[in-house]
């Protein structure tokens, strides 16, 4: 089973590249952002908590996010594998993901770190805010999100480095160039005859 953690700062292109990976490799894309936005739209209790935190550029508490993801994985018992997009964002979440998968006799295959410079991230997110209407794509929240990312999530890279699963992907080329690098990384650790 192929399980991919896709990693990168807000605006690095994780969502777009996850869609490409999903289509090529037949994986289930688990975007914590999409899951939380669906809860917000439903007006659920989780959604209300998430809405307040996201609008301030803060993370959802680990225990809540882990619980949500644990339940979501169980909805796909016949999956060929998963793309974890937006999770893990802390070392505690990375450890929890390993435990979650171990209980199912599976593991993270590799972590793809889409690396984009801060100035480019800000530009992309401001442009996205103009077209998507997302309330968290404003300059103040963007800087807050990037700061939180740098302090809380960069240690996750070291976590996967220690497991020899970290693959740095240059995120400033065209979408096709970035995807080609992603495929090369995946195929180097998970070669299959169907990947053409």
Coordinates of C-alpha atoms in Angstrom, one line a residue, residues 35-125:
X35 CA -12.6 17.8 5.9
X36 CA -12.6 20.8 8.3
X37 CA -14.2 23.2 5.7
X38 CA -17.0 20.6 5.2
X39 CA -17.5 20.5 9.0
X40 CA -17.6 24.3 9.1
X41 CA -20.2 24.4 6.2
X42 CA -22.4 21.8 8.1
X43 CA -22.2 24.0 11.2
X44 CA -21.1 21.1 13.4
X45 CA -19.5 21.5 16.8
X46 CA -16.1 20.5 15.3
X47 CA -16.8 23.0 12.5
X48 CA -17.4 25.9 15.0
X49 CA -14.2 25.2 16.9
X50 CA -12.3 24.9 13.6
X51 CA -13.7 28.1 12.1
X52 CA -12.5 30.2 15.1
X53 CA -9.0 28.7 15.0
X54 CA -8.6 28.8 11.2
X55 CA -9.7 32.4 10.9
X56 CA -6.9 33.4 13.3
X57 CA -4.3 31.3 11.4
X58 CA -4.0 28.7 14.2
X59 CA -3.9 24.9 14.2
X60 CA -6.6 22.5 15.3
X61 CA -5.6 20.8 18.6
X62 CA -3.8 17.5 17.9
X63 CA -6.3 15.2 19.7
X64 CA -9.2 16.6 17.7
X65 CA -7.4 16.4 14.4
X66 CA -6.2 12.8 15.1
X67 CA -9.8 11.7 16.1
X68 CA -11.2 13.2 12.9
X69 CA -8.6 11.5 10.7
X70 CA -8.9 8.2 12.4
X71 CA -12.6 8.0 11.6
X72 CA -12.0 9.2 8.0
X73 CA -9.4 6.4 7.2
X74 CA -12.0 3.8 8.3
X75 CA -14.4 5.0 5.6
X76 CA -12.0 3.6 2.9
X77 CA -11.3 -0.1 3.8
X78 CA -10.4 -1.1 0.2
X79 CA -8.1 1.9 -0.6
X80 CA -4.8 1.3 -2.4
X81 CA -3.4 4.0 -0.1
X82 CA -3.8 7.5 1.1
X83 CA -2.4 11.0 0.5
X84 CA -2.2 12.8 3.8
X85 CA -2.5 16.5 2.9
X86 CA -2.4 19.0 5.9
X87 CA -1.5 16.2 8.3
X88 CA 0.7 15.7 10.2
X89 CA 1.6 19.3 11.1
X90 CA 3.4 18.6 14.3
X91 CA 5.7 15.8 15.6
X92 CA 2.9 14.6 17.9
X93 CA 0.6 14.2 14.9
X94 CA 3.4 12.4 12.9
X95 CA 3.8 10.0 15.8
X96 CA 0.0 9.5 16.1
X97 CA -0.2 8.8 12.3
X98 CA 2.5 6.1 12.6
X99 CA 0.5 4.5 15.4
X100 CA -2.8 4.8 13.6
X101 CA -1.3 3.1 10.5
X102 CA 0.6 0.5 12.5
X103 CA -2.7 -0.7 14.0
X104 CA -3.9 -1.3 10.5
X105 CA -0.5 -3.0 9.5
X106 CA 0.4 -0.3 7.1
X107 CA 2.9 2.6 7.2
X108 CA 3.9 5.9 5.6
X109 CA 5.8 5.2 2.5
X110 CA 7.3 8.6 1.9
X111 CA 6.9 12.3 2.8
X112 CA 7.0 14.8 -0.1
X113 CA 8.1 18.3 1.1
X114 CA 7.2 20.9 -1.5
X115 CA 9.6 23.7 -0.9
X116 CA 8.7 27.3 -1.9
X117 CA 10.2 30.6 -0.8
X118 CA 8.2 32.8 1.6
X119 CA 7.8 35.7 -0.9
X120 CA 6.4 33.4 -3.5
X121 CA 4.0 31.8 -0.9
X122 CA 2.6 35.2 0.1
X123 CA 2.1 36.1 -3.6
X124 CA 0.3 32.9 -4.3
X125 CA -2.0 33.1 -1.3

